[in-house]
PDB file of C-alpha atoms in Angstrom:
ATOM      1  CA  MET A  30       0.000   0.000   0.000  1.00 48.00           C
ATOM      2  CA  ILE A  31       2.803   2.394   0.955  1.00 47.00           C
ATOM      3  CA  TYR A  32       4.729   1.401  -2.185  1.00 48.00           C
ATOM      4  CA  SER A  33       1.683   2.165  -4.345  1.00 54.00           C
ATOM      5  CA  ARG A  34       1.313   5.606  -2.769  1.00 60.00           C
ATOM      6  CA  ARG A  35       4.955   6.357  -3.512  1.00 61.00           C
ATOM      7  CA  LEU A  36       4.699   5.043  -7.063  1.00 61.00           C
ATOM      8  CA  ALA A  37       1.612   7.052  -8.023  1.00 65.00           C
ATOM      9  CA  PRO A  38       3.234  10.546  -7.963  1.00 69.00           C
ATOM     10  CA  THR A  39       6.254   9.237  -9.891  1.00 73.00           C
ATOM     11  CA  LEU A  40       4.020   7.658 -12.515  1.00 80.00           C
ATOM     12  CA  LEU A  41       2.049  10.888 -12.801  1.00 82.00           C
ATOM     13  CA  VAL A  42       5.245  12.876 -13.398  1.00 82.00           C
ATOM     14  CA  TYR A  43       6.311  10.411 -16.096  1.00 81.00           C
ATOM     15  CA  LEU A  44       2.951  10.653 -17.829  1.00 87.00           C
ATOM     16  CA  LEU A  45       3.006  14.454 -17.719  1.00 90.00           C
ATOM     17  CA  ALA A  46       6.552  14.495 -19.092  1.00 85.00           C
ATOM     18  CA  LEU A  47       5.553  12.110 -21.878  1.00 88.00           C
ATOM     19  CA  GLY A  48       2.554  14.255 -22.741  1.00 89.00           C
ATOM     20  CA  LEU A  49       4.714  17.386 -22.813  1.00 91.00           C
ATOM     21  CA  LEU A  50       7.215  15.603 -25.059  1.00 88.00           C
ATOM     22  CA  VAL A  51       4.518  14.552 -27.532  1.00 89.00           C
ATOM     23  CA  PHE A  52       3.019  18.048 -27.553  1.00 91.00           C
ATOM     24  CA  SER A  53       6.430  19.667 -28.104  1.00 90.00           C
ATOM     25  CA  PHE A  54       7.186  17.186 -30.883  1.00 90.00           C
ATOM     26  CA  LEU A  55       3.936  17.990 -32.681  1.00 91.00           C
ATOM     27  CA  LEU A  56       4.453  21.719 -32.112  1.00 91.00           C
ATOM     28  CA  ALA A  57       7.919  21.540 -33.683  1.00 89.00           C
ATOM     29  CA  ILE A  58       6.365  19.999 -36.788  1.00 91.00           C
ATOM     30  CA  SER A  59       3.441  22.406 -36.812  1.00 91.00           C
ATOM     31  CA  LEU A  60       5.287  25.738 -36.601  1.00 87.00           C
ATOM     32  CA  GLY A  61       7.437  27.171 -39.351  1.00 82.00           C
ATOM     33  CA  ALA A  62       7.325  29.274 -42.494  1.00 81.00           C
ATOM     34  CA  ALA A  63       4.040  27.522 -43.261  1.00 84.00           C
ATOM     35  CA  ASN A  64       2.058  26.894 -40.068  1.00 88.00           C
ATOM     36  CA  ILE A  65       0.101  23.637 -40.042  1.00 89.00           C
ATOM     37  CA  PRO A  66      -2.676  23.048 -37.462  1.00 89.00           C
ATOM     38  CA  LEU A  67      -1.847  20.479 -34.800  1.00 89.00           C
ATOM     39  CA  ASP A  68      -4.822  18.272 -35.653  1.00 88.00           C
ATOM     40  CA  GLU A  69      -3.734  18.185 -39.294  1.00 90.00           C
ATOM     41  CA  VAL A  70      -0.178  17.332 -38.283  1.00 90.00           C
ATOM     42  CA  TRP A  71      -1.491  14.418 -36.209  1.00 89.00           C
ATOM     43  CA  ARG A  72      -3.584  13.187 -39.141  1.00 89.00           C
ATOM     44  CA  LEU A  73      -0.784  13.503 -41.680  1.00 89.00           C
ATOM     45  CA  LEU A  74       1.640  11.572 -39.484  1.00 88.00           C
ATOM     46  CA  PHE A  75      -0.502   8.451 -39.773  1.00 87.00           C
ATOM     47  CA  HIS A  76      -2.268   9.118 -43.069  1.00 84.00           C
ATOM     48  CA  PRO A  77       0.160  10.780 -45.501  1.00 82.00           C
ATOM     49  CA  GLU A  78      -1.188  12.113 -48.755  1.00 82.00           C
ATOM     50  CA  GLY A  79       0.004  14.070 -51.780  1.00 79.00           C
ATOM     51  CA  SER A  80      -0.680  17.561 -50.425  1.00 83.00           C
ATOM     52  CA  ASN A  81       1.927  20.247 -49.821  1.00 88.00           C
ATOM     53  CA  ASN A  82       1.416  20.016 -46.069  1.00 88.00           C
ATOM     54  CA  ALA A  83       2.087  16.281 -46.144  1.00 89.00           C
ATOM     55  CA  LEU A  84       5.293  16.909 -48.077  1.00 89.00           C
ATOM     56  CA  ILE A  85       6.388  19.520 -45.535  1.00 90.00           C
ATOM     57  CA  VAL A  86       5.604  17.240 -42.589  1.00 90.00           C
ATOM     58  CA  HIS A  87       7.194  14.015 -43.828  1.00 89.00           C
ATOM     59  CA  THR A  88      10.110  15.367 -45.868  1.00 89.00           C
ATOM     60  CA  LEU A  89      11.216  18.483 -44.000  1.00 89.00           C
ATOM     61  CA  ARG A  90       9.956  18.707 -40.436  1.00 91.00           C
ATOM     62  CA  LEU A  91       9.486  15.131 -39.192  1.00 92.00           C
ATOM     63  CA  PRO A  92      13.119  14.021 -39.654  1.00 93.00           C
ATOM     64  CA  ARG A  93      14.306  17.298 -38.134  1.00 92.00           C
ATOM     65  CA  ALA A  94      12.074  16.800 -35.077  1.00 92.00           C
ATOM     66  CA  ILE A  95      13.202  13.176 -34.659  1.00 93.00           C
ATOM     67  CA  VAL A  96      16.872  14.180 -34.793  1.00 92.00           C
ATOM     68  CA  ALA A  97      16.261  16.944 -32.244  1.00 91.00           C
ATOM     69  CA  ALA A  98      14.432  14.533 -29.912  1.00 91.00           C
ATOM     70  CA  LEU A  99      17.144  11.866 -30.150  1.00 92.00           C
ATOM     71  CA  VAL A 100      19.986  14.326 -29.638  1.00 89.00           C
ATOM     72  CA  GLY A 101      18.182  15.984 -26.733  1.00 90.00           C
ATOM     73  CA  ALA A 102      17.516  12.622 -25.089  1.00 90.00           C
ATOM     74  CA  CYS A 103      21.142  11.556 -25.471  1.00 89.00           C
ATOM     75  CA  LEU A 104      22.467  14.830 -24.057  1.00 87.00           C
ATOM     76  CA  GLY A 105      20.064  14.729 -21.120  1.00 88.00           C
ATOM     77  CA  VAL A 106      20.842  11.126 -20.257  1.00 89.00           C
ATOM     78  CA  ALA A 107      24.586  11.701 -20.654  1.00 87.00           C
ATOM     79  CA  GLY A 108      24.424  14.610 -18.212  1.00 86.00           C
ATOM     80  CA  ALA A 109      22.393  12.638 -15.684  1.00 86.00           C
ATOM     81  CA  MET A 110      24.749   9.644 -15.870  1.00 86.00           C
ATOM     82  CA  MET A 111      27.808  11.847 -15.531  1.00 84.00           C
ATOM     83  CA  GLN A 112      26.368  13.540 -12.453  1.00 84.00           C
ATOM     84  CA  GLY A 113      25.680  10.147 -10.890  1.00 82.00           C
ATOM     85  CA  ILE A 114      29.106   8.696 -11.693  1.00 81.00           C
ATOM     86  CA  THR A 115      31.123  11.711 -10.579  1.00 80.00           C
ATOM     87  CA  ARG A 116      28.799  12.538  -7.642  1.00 80.00           C
ATOM     88  CA  ASN A 117      28.846  16.154  -8.747  1.00 79.00           C
ATOM     89  CA  PRO A 118      25.574  17.943  -9.625  1.00 80.00           C
ATOM     90  CA  LEU A 119      27.510  20.345 -11.873  1.00 78.00           C
ATOM     91  CA  SER A 120      28.940  17.627 -14.092  1.00 81.00           C
ATOM     92  CA  GLU A 121      27.817  17.418 -17.702  1.00 83.00           C
ATOM     93  CA  PRO A 122      29.565  16.631 -21.007  1.00 85.00           C
ATOM     94  CA  GLY A 123      30.425  20.281 -21.636  1.00 85.00           C
ATOM     95  CA  ILE A 124      32.085  20.864 -18.275  1.00 86.00           C
ATOM     96  CA  MET A 125      33.915  17.520 -18.327  1.00 88.00           C
ATOM     97  CA  GLY A 126      35.499  18.228 -21.708  1.00 89.00           C
ATOM     98  CA  VAL A 127      33.646  15.444 -23.505  1.00 90.00           C
ATOM     99  CA  ASN A 128      31.905  17.765 -25.961  1.00 90.00           C
ATOM    100  CA  ALA A 129      35.141  19.543 -26.828  1.00 91.00           C
ATOM    101  CA  GLY A 130      36.874  16.224 -27.435  1.00 93.00           C
ATOM    102  CA  ALA A 131      34.096  15.066 -29.729  1.00 91.00           C
ATOM    103  CA  VAL A 132      34.124  18.337 -31.699  1.00 91.00           C
ATOM    104  CA  LEU A 133      37.901  18.252 -32.111  1.00 92.00           C
ATOM    105  CA  ALA A 134      37.797  14.639 -33.311  1.00 92.00           C
ATOM    106  CA  ILE A 135      35.129  15.483 -35.901  1.00 89.00           C
ATOM    107  CA  LEU A 136      37.120  18.457 -37.185  1.00 90.00           C
ATOM    108  CA  VAL A 137      40.305  16.392 -37.424  1.00 90.00           C
ATOM    109  CA  ALA A 138      38.412  13.770 -39.414  1.00 88.00           C
ATOM    110  CA  LEU A 139      36.933  16.403 -41.752  1.00 85.00           C
ATOM    111  CA  VAL A 140      40.261  18.128 -42.356  1.00 85.00           C
ATOM    112  CA  PHE A 141      42.618  15.178 -42.678  1.00 87.00           C
ATOM    113  CA  PHE A 142      40.260  12.336 -43.665  1.00 85.00           C
ATOM    114  CA  PRO A 143      37.557  13.977 -45.832  1.00 80.00           C
ATOM    115  CA  GLY A 144      36.591  10.713 -47.533  1.00 79.00           C
ATOM    116  CA  LEU A 145      35.147   9.014 -44.438  1.00 81.00           C
ATOM    117  CA  PRO A 146      31.520   7.808 -44.767  1.00 84.00           C
ATOM    118  CA  PRO A 147      28.786   9.785 -42.937  1.00 76.00           C
ATOM    119  CA  TRP A 148      28.108   7.053 -40.358  1.00 79.00           C
ATOM    120  CA  SER A 149      31.719   7.230 -39.165  1.00 84.00           C
ATOM    121  CA  THR A 150      31.062  10.694 -37.726  1.00 83.00           C
ATOM    122  CA  VAL A 151      29.298   9.125 -34.742  1.00 85.00           C
ATOM    123  CA  VAL A 152      32.222   6.761 -34.117  1.00 88.00           C
ATOM    124  CA  VAL A 153      34.791   9.546 -34.452  1.00 91.00           C
ATOM    125  CA  ALA A 154      32.833  11.797 -32.071  1.00 89.00           C
ATOM    126  CA  ALA A 155      32.490   8.981 -29.534  1.00 90.00           C
ATOM    127  CA  LEU A 156      36.217   8.228 -29.659  1.00 93.00           C
ATOM    128  CA  GLY A 157      37.018  11.905 -29.195  1.00 93.00           C
ATOM    129  CA  GLY A 158      34.678  12.180 -26.224  1.00 91.00           C
ATOM    130  CA  VAL A 159      36.049   9.033 -24.591  1.00 91.00           C
ATOM    131  CA  GLY A 160      39.615  10.233 -25.152  1.00 93.00           C
ATOM    132  CA  ALA A 161      38.846  13.578 -23.534  1.00 93.00           C
ATOM    133  CA  ALA A 162      37.158  11.882 -20.571  1.00 90.00           C
ATOM    134  CA  ALA A 163      40.149   9.566 -20.130  1.00 92.00           C
ATOM    135  CA  LEU A 164      42.510  12.559 -20.185  1.00 93.00           C
ATOM    136  CA  VAL A 165      40.442  14.380 -17.570  1.00 91.00           C
ATOM    137  CA  TYR A 166      40.339  11.292 -15.356  1.00 88.00           C
ATOM    138  CA  SER A 167      44.091  10.662 -15.635  1.00 91.00           C
ATOM    139  CA  ILE A 168      44.930  14.278 -14.784  1.00 90.00           C
ATOM    140  CA  THR A 169      42.623  14.240 -11.775  1.00 89.00           C
ATOM    141  CA  LEU A 170      43.937  10.867 -10.635  1.00 87.00           C
ATOM    142  CA  SER A 171      47.499  12.198 -10.581  1.00 86.00           C
ATOM    143  CA  VAL A 172      46.608  14.978  -8.115  1.00 84.00           C
ATOM    144  CA  GLY A 173      43.930  13.196  -6.088  1.00 82.00           C
ATOM    145  CA  LEU A 174      40.505  12.155  -7.325  1.00 78.00           C
ATOM    146  CA  THR A 175      37.697  14.343  -5.981  1.00 82.00           C
ATOM    147  CA  PRO A 176      34.488  15.611  -7.650  1.00 80.00           C
ATOM    148  CA  VAL A 177      35.678  19.236  -7.551  1.00 83.00           C
ATOM    149  CA  ARG A 178      39.093  18.451  -9.045  1.00 86.00           C
ATOM    150  CA  LEU A 179      37.419  16.334 -11.691  1.00 86.00           C
ATOM    151  CA  ALA A 180      35.248  19.263 -12.751  1.00 86.00           C
ATOM    152  CA  LEU A 181      38.197  21.673 -12.740  1.00 88.00           C
ATOM    153  CA  ALA A 182      40.279  19.305 -14.842  1.00 90.00           C
ATOM    154  CA  GLY A 183      37.335  18.911 -17.219  1.00 90.00           C
ATOM    155  CA  ILE A 184      37.038  22.672 -17.663  1.00 91.00           C
ATOM    156  CA  ALA A 185      40.789  22.973 -18.313  1.00 92.00           C
ATOM    157  CA  VAL A 186      40.878  20.111 -20.812  1.00 93.00           C
ATOM    158  CA  GLY A 187      37.709  21.362 -22.486  1.00 92.00           C
ATOM    159  CA  SER A 188      39.237  24.823 -22.925  1.00 93.00           C
ATOM    160  CA  MET A 189      42.421  23.354 -24.377  1.00 93.00           C
ATOM    161  CA  LEU A 190      40.571  21.107 -26.828  1.00 93.00           C
ATOM    162  CA  GLY A 191      38.177  23.931 -27.701  1.00 91.00           C
ATOM    163  CA  ALA A 192      41.141  26.142 -28.585  1.00 93.00           C
ATOM    164  CA  ALA A 193      42.521  23.401 -30.827  1.00 92.00           C
ATOM    165  CA  ALA A 194      39.117  23.079 -32.523  1.00 90.00           C
ATOM    166  CA  SER A 195      38.968  26.849 -33.086  1.00 89.00           C
ATOM    167  CA  PHE A 196      42.434  26.692 -34.632  1.00 90.00           C
ATOM    168  CA  LEU A 197      41.275  24.089 -37.145  1.00 88.00           C
ATOM    169  CA  LEU A 198      38.132  26.091 -37.909  1.00 86.00           C
ATOM    170  CA  ILE A 199      40.198  29.164 -38.735  1.00 86.00           C
ATOM    171  CA  ILE A 200      43.089  27.543 -40.596  1.00 87.00           C
ATOM    172  CA  PHE A 201      40.970  25.116 -42.622  1.00 85.00           C
ATOM    173  CA  GLU A 202      37.888  27.287 -43.029  1.00 80.00           C
ATOM    174  CA  ASP A 203      37.156  25.969 -46.530  1.00 78.00           C
ATOM    175  CA  ARG A 204      36.935  22.371 -45.299  1.00 76.00           C
ATOM    176  CA  THR A 205      35.078  22.970 -42.043  1.00 76.00           C
ATOM    177  CA  ARG A 206      32.545  25.570 -43.182  1.00 72.00           C
ATOM    178  CA  GLY A 207      29.763  23.001 -43.602  1.00 68.00           C
ATOM    179  CA  VAL A 208      29.988  21.770 -40.001  1.00 73.00           C
ATOM    180  CA  LEU A 209      29.557  25.156 -38.302  1.00 70.00           C
ATOM    181  CA  PHE A 210      25.756  24.920 -38.133  1.00 67.00           C
ATOM    182  CA  SER A 211      25.929  21.461 -36.565  1.00 69.00           C
ATOM    183  CA  LEU A 212      28.527  22.566 -34.019  1.00 73.00           C
ATOM    184  CA  SER A 213      26.299  25.465 -32.993  1.00 72.00           C
ATOM    185  CA  GLY A 214      23.486  23.027 -32.217  1.00 72.00           C
ATOM    186  CA  SER A 215      21.343  23.692 -35.281  1.00 76.00           C
ATOM    187  CA  VAL A 216      19.176  20.895 -36.682  1.00 81.00           C
ATOM    188  CA  ALA A 217      18.264  22.843 -39.828  1.00 79.00           C
ATOM    189  CA  GLY A 218      18.393  20.744 -42.952  1.00 80.00           C
ATOM    190  CA  ARG A 219      18.364  17.403 -41.129  1.00 86.00           C
ATOM    191  CA  THR A 220      16.957  14.664 -43.360  1.00 88.00           C
ATOM    192  CA  TRP A 221      15.973  11.011 -43.047  1.00 90.00           C
ATOM    193  CA  GLU A 222      19.580  10.113 -43.821  1.00 88.00           C
ATOM    194  CA  HIS A 223      20.640  11.783 -40.586  1.00 87.00           C
ATOM    195  CA  VAL A 224      17.877   9.957 -38.705  1.00 91.00           C
ATOM    196  CA  TRP A 225      19.022   6.535 -39.930  1.00 90.00           C
ATOM    197  CA  THR A 226      22.629   7.453 -39.168  1.00 87.00           C
ATOM    198  CA  LEU A 227      21.819   8.437 -35.589  1.00 88.00           C
ATOM    199  CA  LEU A 228      19.140   5.866 -34.733  1.00 90.00           C
ATOM    200  CA  PRO A 229      21.316   2.692 -34.504  1.00 89.00           C
ATOM    201  CA  TRP A 230      23.606   4.431 -32.034  1.00 89.00           C
ATOM    202  CA  ALA A 231      21.179   6.492 -29.963  1.00 91.00           C
ATOM    203  CA  VAL A 232      18.526   3.859 -29.201  1.00 91.00           C
ATOM    204  CA  PRO A 233      20.913   1.125 -27.898  1.00 92.00           C
ATOM    205  CA  ALA A 234      22.809   3.739 -25.874  1.00 90.00           C
ATOM    206  CA  LEU A 235      19.611   5.015 -24.255  1.00 91.00           C
ATOM    207  CA  LEU A 236      18.471   1.460 -23.477  1.00 92.00           C
ATOM    208  CA  LEU A 237      21.867   0.637 -21.963  1.00 91.00           C
ATOM    209  CA  ALA A 238      21.696   3.785 -19.841  1.00 88.00           C
ATOM    210  CA  LEU A 239      18.256   2.727 -18.609  1.00 86.00           C
ATOM    211  CA  ILE A 240      19.595  -0.709 -17.666  1.00 87.00           C
ATOM    212  CA  LEU A 241      22.581   0.777 -15.819  1.00 84.00           C
ATOM    213  CA  SER A 242      20.605   3.529 -14.078  1.00 79.00           C
ATOM    214  CA  HIS A 243      20.087   1.477 -10.904  1.00 77.00           C
ATOM    215  CA  GLN A 244      23.817   0.858 -10.499  1.00 77.00           C
ATOM    216  CA  ILE A 245      24.580   4.540 -11.071  1.00 74.00           C
ATOM    217  CA  ASN A 246      22.043   5.518  -8.410  1.00 61.00           C
ATOM    218  CA  LEU A 247      23.695   3.112  -5.977  1.00 52.00           C
ATOM    219  CA  LEU A 248      27.112   4.563  -6.799  1.00 48.00           C
ATOM    220  CA  ARG A 249      25.860   8.076  -6.134  1.00 53.00           C
ATOM    221  CA  ALA A 250      24.480   7.008  -2.765  1.00 48.00           C
ATOM    222  CA  CYS A 251      27.823   5.606  -1.634  1.00 49.00           C
TER     223      CYS A 251
END
């Protein structure tokens, strides 16, 4: 009985969050240069037709909204996991240098290996992020591992890698011009190709994070 009373508010929060997510997703598809009513967006999602609105929904806005939702979910989960592992409420991929490492790795791949296939971008970014995290951990371990020192080392490494990325952006401007919008967080121009590139990596990672969430909660409580 007590367990049910505790579970009910949590379930209500989850349902409200899910409803807000669905509403925001539909709103992102509805609003734009050509506004489409929400009820029509809902109908066109399940019953596509040959109208201009259907073309806008399925070709332009739906893949963009899916990419935004997947990227947002991955960033949110990554931040939550990092806070649990490091036991620091300020920790997130930006502060810990992970984002800077991923950006630098992508720029290096674009400049020196321009012939890599599109799907390899995810692998390159992951390797760069892991490398940056390993560097932060090794630096902190050498001076004494604490949550505060870990965050400070992450900020220092992130600044250093960010400077290196800015150097590549300036020196090789002709090769890196196309990635500026993505690095700024824009999802403009995302297509179904980007969805299928991201989906095989994002969904398993999110499921794995869900499976490991209990262990991370236990680690944070220690």
